Amino acid sequence: MSEDKDKRISELPRWITRQNEVLAKTRIFSLARSLRHEEGTQNIGDFYVLDAADWINVIAITPDNQAVLVEQFRHGSEDFELEIVGGLVENNETPKDASIRELREETGYVPTDESEITMIGKVLPNPAFLNNACYTYLITNVKKEAEQEFDLHENIIVRLEPIEKIDDLIRSGHITHSLVVAAFMWLKLRKE
């Protein structure tokens, strides 16, 4: 981030929460309405925020340079999506631990002694109304050594694709999930 952008953002007035009310709680998030006041102005308003646990995404690569992808039905798009492994960071785990757990559960792939497990990026999925972060981990030299362990309503097919074909899968619209596209951007930046 440039110094000019840092300076511009730091000079903006903050919004201060005066009241907060949880309107709904679900398994994956809660919805809150916050009455906020902008410092130094008369601006006041209601804002809605989804409180969610942090998420992880995993770019898993096999020893022969295949990306481990997952295909599953997504209820938001009401269609099948081609993605990388992803999931919630549970209360008792680090993002790294969640990455290893989700990779094993969704695909049966696990790190080996030769694996590199590295956080390569962090994004805020939508800071306009979400308060969580999504961490992207790169796990190399993964091998299939376990059976898939689905959550109650999960059904996943594992697809292996050569890592050099990922750009084509994004361009062609086979991969459309924004956090997956962001994860592969982190991978590109790491290689530069």
PDB file of C-alpha atoms in Angstrom:
ATOM      1  CA  MET A   1       0.000   0.000   0.000  1.00  0.00           C
ATOM      2  CA  SER A   2       1.367   3.406  -0.890  1.00  0.00           C
ATOM      3  CA  GLU A   3       2.157   5.993   1.757  1.00  0.00           C
ATOM      4  CA  ASP A   4      -0.334   8.400   0.129  1.00  0.00           C
ATOM      5  CA  LYS A   5      -3.173   5.914   0.509  1.00  0.00           C
ATOM      6  CA  ASP A   6      -2.203   5.184   4.140  1.00  0.00           C
ATOM      7  CA  LYS A   7      -2.194   8.897   4.924  1.00  0.00           C
ATOM      8  CA  ARG A   8      -5.532   9.538   3.171  1.00  0.00           C
ATOM      9  CA  ILE A   9      -7.270   6.712   5.036  1.00  0.00           C
ATOM     10  CA  SER A  10      -5.852   7.722   8.409  1.00  0.00           C
ATOM     11  CA  GLU A  11      -7.218  11.263   7.998  1.00  0.00           C
ATOM     12  CA  LEU A  12     -10.798  10.084   7.478  1.00  0.00           C
ATOM     13  CA  PRO A  13     -13.110  10.264  10.498  1.00  0.00           C
ATOM     14  CA  ARG A  14     -13.967   6.958  12.160  1.00  0.00           C
ATOM     15  CA  TRP A  15     -17.460   5.680  12.776  1.00  0.00           C
ATOM     16  CA  ILE A  16     -18.071   4.957  16.474  1.00  0.00           C
ATOM     17  CA  THR A  17     -20.609   2.337  17.563  1.00  0.00           C
ATOM     18  CA  ARG A  18     -23.201   3.759  19.958  1.00  0.00           C
ATOM     19  CA  GLN A  19     -25.544   0.755  20.103  1.00  0.00           C
ATOM     20  CA  ASN A  20     -25.295  -2.797  18.829  1.00  0.00           C
ATOM     21  CA  GLU A  21     -28.149  -5.292  18.522  1.00  0.00           C
ATOM     22  CA  VAL A  22     -27.849  -8.885  17.320  1.00  0.00           C
ATOM     23  CA  LEU A  23     -30.809  -9.526  15.016  1.00  0.00           C
ATOM     24  CA  ALA A  24     -30.162 -13.157  14.086  1.00  0.00           C
ATOM     25  CA  LYS A  25     -27.716 -15.946  14.866  1.00  0.00           C
ATOM     26  CA  THR A  26     -26.974 -18.898  12.607  1.00  0.00           C
ATOM     27  CA  ARG A  27     -24.398 -21.667  12.533  1.00  0.00           C
ATOM     28  CA  ILE A  28     -22.055 -19.662  10.276  1.00  0.00           C
ATOM     29  CA  PHE A  29     -22.697 -16.012  11.176  1.00  0.00           C
ATOM     30  CA  SER A  30     -24.756 -13.571  13.204  1.00  0.00           C
ATOM     31  CA  LEU A  31     -26.372 -10.406  11.870  1.00  0.00           C
ATOM     32  CA  ALA A  32     -26.043  -7.235  13.927  1.00  0.00           C
ATOM     33  CA  ARG A  33     -27.456  -3.748  13.494  1.00  0.00           C
ATOM     34  CA  SER A  34     -25.143  -1.043  14.791  1.00  0.00           C
ATOM     35  CA  LEU A  35     -26.102   2.564  15.394  1.00  0.00           C
ATOM     36  CA  ARG A  36     -22.953   4.518  14.517  1.00  0.00           C
ATOM     37  CA  HIS A  37     -21.849   8.124  14.630  1.00  0.00           C
ATOM     38  CA  GLU A  38     -19.099   9.588  12.428  1.00  0.00           C
ATOM     39  CA  GLU A  39     -16.475  11.438  14.493  1.00  0.00           C
ATOM     40  CA  GLY A  40     -16.489  15.191  14.007  1.00  0.00           C
ATOM     41  CA  THR A  41     -19.705  15.256  11.975  1.00  0.00           C
ATOM     42  CA  GLN A  42     -23.435  15.014  12.548  1.00  0.00           C
ATOM     43  CA  ASN A  43     -23.649  11.831  10.472  1.00  0.00           C
ATOM     44  CA  ILE A  44     -25.413   8.991  12.244  1.00  0.00           C
ATOM     45  CA  GLY A  45     -26.952   5.825  10.871  1.00  0.00           C
ATOM     46  CA  ASP A  46     -27.812   2.165  11.177  1.00  0.00           C
ATOM     47  CA  PHE A  47     -25.309  -0.268   9.669  1.00  0.00           C
ATOM     48  CA  TYR A  48     -25.632  -4.024   9.300  1.00  0.00           C
ATOM     49  CA  VAL A  49     -22.672  -6.326   9.837  1.00  0.00           C
ATOM     50  CA  LEU A  50     -22.326 -10.085   9.517  1.00  0.00           C
ATOM     51  CA  ASP A  51     -20.160 -11.397  12.346  1.00  0.00           C
ATOM     52  CA  ALA A  52     -18.419 -14.514  11.064  1.00  0.00           C
ATOM     53  CA  ALA A  53     -15.497 -16.714  12.014  1.00  0.00           C
ATOM     54  CA  ASP A  54     -12.355 -16.369   9.950  1.00  0.00           C
ATOM     55  CA  TRP A  55     -12.096 -18.582   6.871  1.00  0.00           C
ATOM     56  CA  ILE A  56      -9.270 -20.442   5.207  1.00  0.00           C
ATOM     57  CA  ASN A  57      -8.553 -21.420   1.616  1.00  0.00           C
ATOM     58  CA  VAL A  58      -5.990 -24.055   0.665  1.00  0.00           C
ATOM     59  CA  ILE A  59      -4.034 -24.289  -2.549  1.00  0.00           C
ATOM     60  CA  ALA A  60      -2.863 -27.892  -2.291  1.00  0.00           C
ATOM     61  CA  ILE A  61      -0.364 -29.161  -4.847  1.00  0.00           C
ATOM     62  CA  THR A  62       0.663 -32.777  -5.418  1.00  0.00           C
ATOM     63  CA  PRO A  63       4.282 -33.835  -6.056  1.00  0.00           C
ATOM     64  CA  ASP A  64       3.526 -33.946  -9.805  1.00  0.00           C
ATOM     65  CA  ASN A  65       2.282 -30.321  -9.777  1.00  0.00           C
ATOM     66  CA  GLN A  66      -1.458 -30.985  -9.782  1.00  0.00           C
ATOM     67  CA  ALA A  67      -3.765 -28.586  -7.956  1.00  0.00           C
ATOM     68  CA  VAL A  68      -6.270 -30.350  -5.706  1.00  0.00           C
ATOM     69  CA  LEU A  69      -9.649 -28.802  -6.538  1.00  0.00           C
ATOM     70  CA  VAL A  70     -13.105 -29.576  -5.190  1.00  0.00           C
ATOM     71  CA  GLU A  71     -16.426 -29.487  -6.974  1.00  0.00           C
ATOM     72  CA  GLN A  72     -19.617 -29.076  -4.988  1.00  0.00           C
ATOM     73  CA  PHE A  73     -23.118 -27.612  -5.145  1.00  0.00           C
ATOM     74  CA  ARG A  74     -23.297 -24.114  -3.656  1.00  0.00           C
ATOM     75  CA  HIS A  75     -26.607 -22.825  -2.352  1.00  0.00           C
ATOM     76  CA  GLY A  76     -25.802 -19.165  -3.008  1.00  0.00           C
ATOM     77  CA  SER A  77     -25.203 -19.636  -6.737  1.00  0.00           C
ATOM     78  CA  GLU A  78     -27.568 -22.639  -6.903  1.00  0.00           C
ATOM     79  CA  ASP A  79     -25.003 -24.359  -9.105  1.00  0.00           C
ATOM     80  CA  PHE A  80     -21.913 -26.561  -9.004  1.00  0.00           C
ATOM     81  CA  GLU A  81     -18.684 -24.650  -8.360  1.00  0.00           C
ATOM     82  CA  LEU A  82     -15.055 -25.618  -8.929  1.00  0.00           C
ATOM     83  CA  GLU A  83     -12.990 -24.336  -6.023  1.00  0.00           C
ATOM     84  CA  ILE A  84     -10.053 -24.996  -3.756  1.00  0.00           C
ATOM     85  CA  VAL A  85     -10.513 -26.414  -0.265  1.00  0.00           C
ATOM     86  CA  GLY A  86     -11.984 -23.875   2.132  1.00  0.00           C
ATOM     87  CA  GLY A  87     -13.757 -23.633   5.434  1.00  0.00           C
ATOM     88  CA  LEU A  88     -14.196 -22.076   8.841  1.00  0.00           C
ATOM     89  CA  VAL A  89     -11.472 -21.633  11.424  1.00  0.00           C
ATOM     90  CA  GLU A  90     -12.897 -23.351  14.500  1.00  0.00           C
ATOM     91  CA  ASN A  91     -12.626 -21.703  17.950  1.00  0.00           C
ATOM     92  CA  ASN A  92      -9.825 -23.985  19.140  1.00  0.00           C
ATOM     93  CA  GLU A  93      -7.539 -23.867  16.098  1.00  0.00           C
ATOM     94  CA  THR A  94      -5.195 -21.630  14.169  1.00  0.00           C
ATOM     95  CA  PRO A  95      -5.786 -20.859  10.487  1.00  0.00           C
ATOM     96  CA  LYS A  96      -2.888 -23.213   9.676  1.00  0.00           C
ATOM     97  CA  ASP A  97      -4.485 -26.048  11.663  1.00  0.00           C
ATOM     98  CA  ALA A  98      -7.845 -25.364   9.986  1.00  0.00           C
ATOM     99  CA  SER A  99      -6.167 -25.564   6.570  1.00  0.00           C
ATOM    100  CA  ILE A 100      -4.685 -28.989   7.259  1.00  0.00           C
ATOM    101  CA  ARG A 101      -7.957 -30.255   8.786  1.00  0.00           C
ATOM    102  CA  GLU A 102     -10.161 -28.981   5.949  1.00  0.00           C
ATOM    103  CA  LEU A 103      -7.800 -30.403   3.312  1.00  0.00           C
ATOM    104  CA  ARG A 104      -7.986 -33.858   4.910  1.00  0.00           C
ATOM    105  CA  GLU A 105     -11.757 -33.732   5.511  1.00  0.00           C
ATOM    106  CA  GLU A 106     -12.753 -32.446   2.063  1.00  0.00           C
ATOM    107  CA  THR A 107     -10.260 -34.366  -0.075  1.00  0.00           C
ATOM    108  CA  GLY A 108      -8.435 -37.056   1.882  1.00  0.00           C
ATOM    109  CA  TYR A 109      -5.149 -35.344   0.940  1.00  0.00           C
ATOM    110  CA  VAL A 110      -2.643 -34.620   3.700  1.00  0.00           C
ATOM    111  CA  PRO A 111       0.756 -32.937   3.970  1.00  0.00           C
ATOM    112  CA  THR A 112       3.844 -35.165   3.914  1.00  0.00           C
ATOM    113  CA  ASP A 113       7.265 -34.786   5.479  1.00  0.00           C
ATOM    114  CA  GLU A 114       8.325 -32.964   2.286  1.00  0.00           C
ATOM    115  CA  SER A 115       5.401 -30.525   2.404  1.00  0.00           C
ATOM    116  CA  GLU A 116       5.721 -26.784   2.748  1.00  0.00           C
ATOM    117  CA  ILE A 117       2.781 -25.227   4.604  1.00  0.00           C
ATOM    118  CA  THR A 118       2.801 -21.459   4.171  1.00  0.00           C
ATOM    119  CA  MET A 119       0.277 -18.676   4.563  1.00  0.00           C
ATOM    120  CA  ILE A 120       0.596 -16.803   1.277  1.00  0.00           C
ATOM    121  CA  GLY A 121      -2.122 -14.189   1.734  1.00  0.00           C
ATOM    122  CA  LYS A 122      -4.992 -12.727   3.671  1.00  0.00           C
ATOM    123  CA  VAL A 123      -8.037 -10.895   2.336  1.00  0.00           C
ATOM    124  CA  LEU A 124     -11.124  -9.338   3.850  1.00  0.00           C
ATOM    125  CA  PRO A 125     -13.977 -11.074   1.973  1.00  0.00           C
ATOM    126  CA  ASN A 126     -16.230  -7.988   1.985  1.00  0.00           C
ATOM    127  CA  PRO A 127     -15.383  -5.368   4.623  1.00  0.00           C
ATOM    128  CA  ALA A 128     -18.509  -3.389   3.730  1.00  0.00           C
ATOM    129  CA  PHE A 129     -20.615  -5.785   5.824  1.00  0.00           C
ATOM    130  CA  LEU A 130     -18.445  -8.758   6.898  1.00  0.00           C
ATOM    131  CA  ASN A 131     -15.985  -8.556   9.816  1.00  0.00           C
ATOM    132  CA  ASN A 132     -13.853 -11.625   9.119  1.00  0.00           C
ATOM    133  CA  ALA A 133     -10.683 -12.492   7.217  1.00  0.00           C
ATOM    134  CA  CYS A 134      -9.855 -15.290   4.786  1.00  0.00           C
ATOM    135  CA  TYR A 135      -6.347 -16.761   4.972  1.00  0.00           C
ATOM    136  CA  THR A 136      -4.861 -18.576   1.980  1.00  0.00           C
ATOM    137  CA  TYR A 137      -2.427 -21.411   2.657  1.00  0.00           C
ATOM    138  CA  LEU A 138      -0.182 -23.145   0.156  1.00  0.00           C
ATOM    139  CA  ILE A 139       0.462 -26.791   0.997  1.00  0.00           C
ATOM    140  CA  THR A 140       2.877 -28.553  -1.349  1.00  0.00           C
ATOM    141  CA  ASN A 141       3.648 -32.252  -1.843  1.00  0.00           C
ATOM    142  CA  VAL A 142       0.253 -33.455  -0.613  1.00  0.00           C
ATOM    143  CA  LYS A 143      -0.766 -37.089  -0.971  1.00  0.00           C
ATOM    144  CA  LYS A 144      -4.103 -38.873  -0.708  1.00  0.00           C
ATOM    145  CA  GLU A 145      -3.861 -40.924   2.461  1.00  0.00           C
ATOM    146  CA  ALA A 146      -7.305 -40.653   4.047  1.00  0.00           C
ATOM    147  CA  GLU A 147     -10.990 -40.964   3.209  1.00  0.00           C
ATOM    148  CA  GLN A 148     -13.106 -37.843   2.822  1.00  0.00           C
ATOM    149  CA  GLU A 149     -15.081 -36.822   5.941  1.00  0.00           C
ATOM    150  CA  PHE A 150     -18.022 -34.675   4.885  1.00  0.00           C
ATOM    151  CA  ASP A 151     -20.054 -32.351   7.082  1.00  0.00           C
ATOM    152  CA  LEU A 152     -23.764 -33.160   7.278  1.00  0.00           C
ATOM    153  CA  HIS A 153     -24.819 -31.570   3.965  1.00  0.00           C
ATOM    154  CA  GLU A 154     -21.492 -31.779   2.101  1.00  0.00           C
ATOM    155  CA  ASN A 155     -20.906 -33.813  -1.025  1.00  0.00           C
ATOM    156  CA  ILE A 156     -17.608 -33.124  -2.807  1.00  0.00           C
ATOM    157  CA  ILE A 157     -15.821 -34.487  -5.845  1.00  0.00           C
ATOM    158  CA  VAL A 158     -12.042 -34.024  -5.939  1.00  0.00           C
ATOM    159  CA  ARG A 159     -10.601 -32.855  -9.264  1.00  0.00           C
ATOM    160  CA  LEU A 160      -6.869 -32.720 -10.002  1.00  0.00           C
ATOM    161  CA  GLU A 161      -5.789 -30.097 -12.534  1.00  0.00           C
ATOM    162  CA  PRO A 162      -2.276 -29.164 -13.646  1.00  0.00           C
ATOM    163  CA  ILE A 163      -1.335 -25.966 -11.814  1.00  0.00           C
ATOM    164  CA  GLU A 164      -0.433 -24.316 -15.135  1.00  0.00           C
ATOM    165  CA  LYS A 165      -4.072 -24.704 -16.311  1.00  0.00           C
ATOM    166  CA  ILE A 166      -5.581 -22.708 -13.444  1.00  0.00           C
ATOM    167  CA  ASP A 167      -5.460 -19.398 -15.363  1.00  0.00           C
ATOM    168  CA  ASP A 168      -7.456 -21.012 -18.198  1.00  0.00           C
ATOM    169  CA  LEU A 169     -10.025 -22.360 -15.718  1.00  0.00           C
ATOM    170  CA  ILE A 170     -10.483 -18.830 -14.346  1.00  0.00           C
ATOM    171  CA  ARG A 171     -10.614 -17.186 -17.808  1.00  0.00           C
ATOM    172  CA  SER A 172     -13.136 -19.737 -19.080  1.00  0.00           C
ATOM    173  CA  GLY A 173     -15.456 -19.223 -16.104  1.00  0.00           C
ATOM    174  CA  HIS A 174     -14.985 -22.718 -14.691  1.00  0.00           C
ATOM    175  CA  ILE A 175     -13.607 -21.098 -11.517  1.00  0.00           C
ATOM    176  CA  THR A 176     -15.726 -18.097 -10.477  1.00  0.00           C
ATOM    177  CA  HIS A 177     -15.514 -18.025  -6.666  1.00  0.00           C
ATOM    178  CA  SER A 178     -13.913 -14.651  -5.862  1.00  0.00           C
ATOM    179  CA  LEU A 179     -11.927 -15.919  -2.871  1.00  0.00           C
ATOM    180  CA  VAL A 180     -10.490 -18.741  -4.988  1.00  0.00           C
ATOM    181  CA  VAL A 181      -9.456 -16.254  -7.679  1.00  0.00           C
ATOM    182  CA  ALA A 182      -7.863 -14.105  -4.949  1.00  0.00           C
ATOM    183  CA  ALA A 183      -6.018 -17.157  -3.599  1.00  0.00           C
ATOM    184  CA  PHE A 184      -4.502 -17.903  -6.992  1.00  0.00           C
ATOM    185  CA  MET A 185      -3.499 -14.234  -7.274  1.00  0.00           C
ATOM    186  CA  TRP A 186      -1.573 -14.641  -3.995  1.00  0.00           C
ATOM    187  CA  LEU A 187       0.147 -17.672  -5.519  1.00  0.00           C
ATOM    188  CA  LYS A 188       1.142 -15.641  -8.606  1.00  0.00           C
ATOM    189  CA  LEU A 189       2.501 -12.817  -6.435  1.00  0.00           C
ATOM    190  CA  ARG A 190       4.553 -15.338  -4.468  1.00  0.00           C
ATOM    191  CA  LYS A 191       6.231 -16.529  -7.646  1.00  0.00           C
ATOM    192  CA  GLU A 192       7.240 -13.027  -8.733  1.00  0.00           C
TER     193      GLU A 192
END
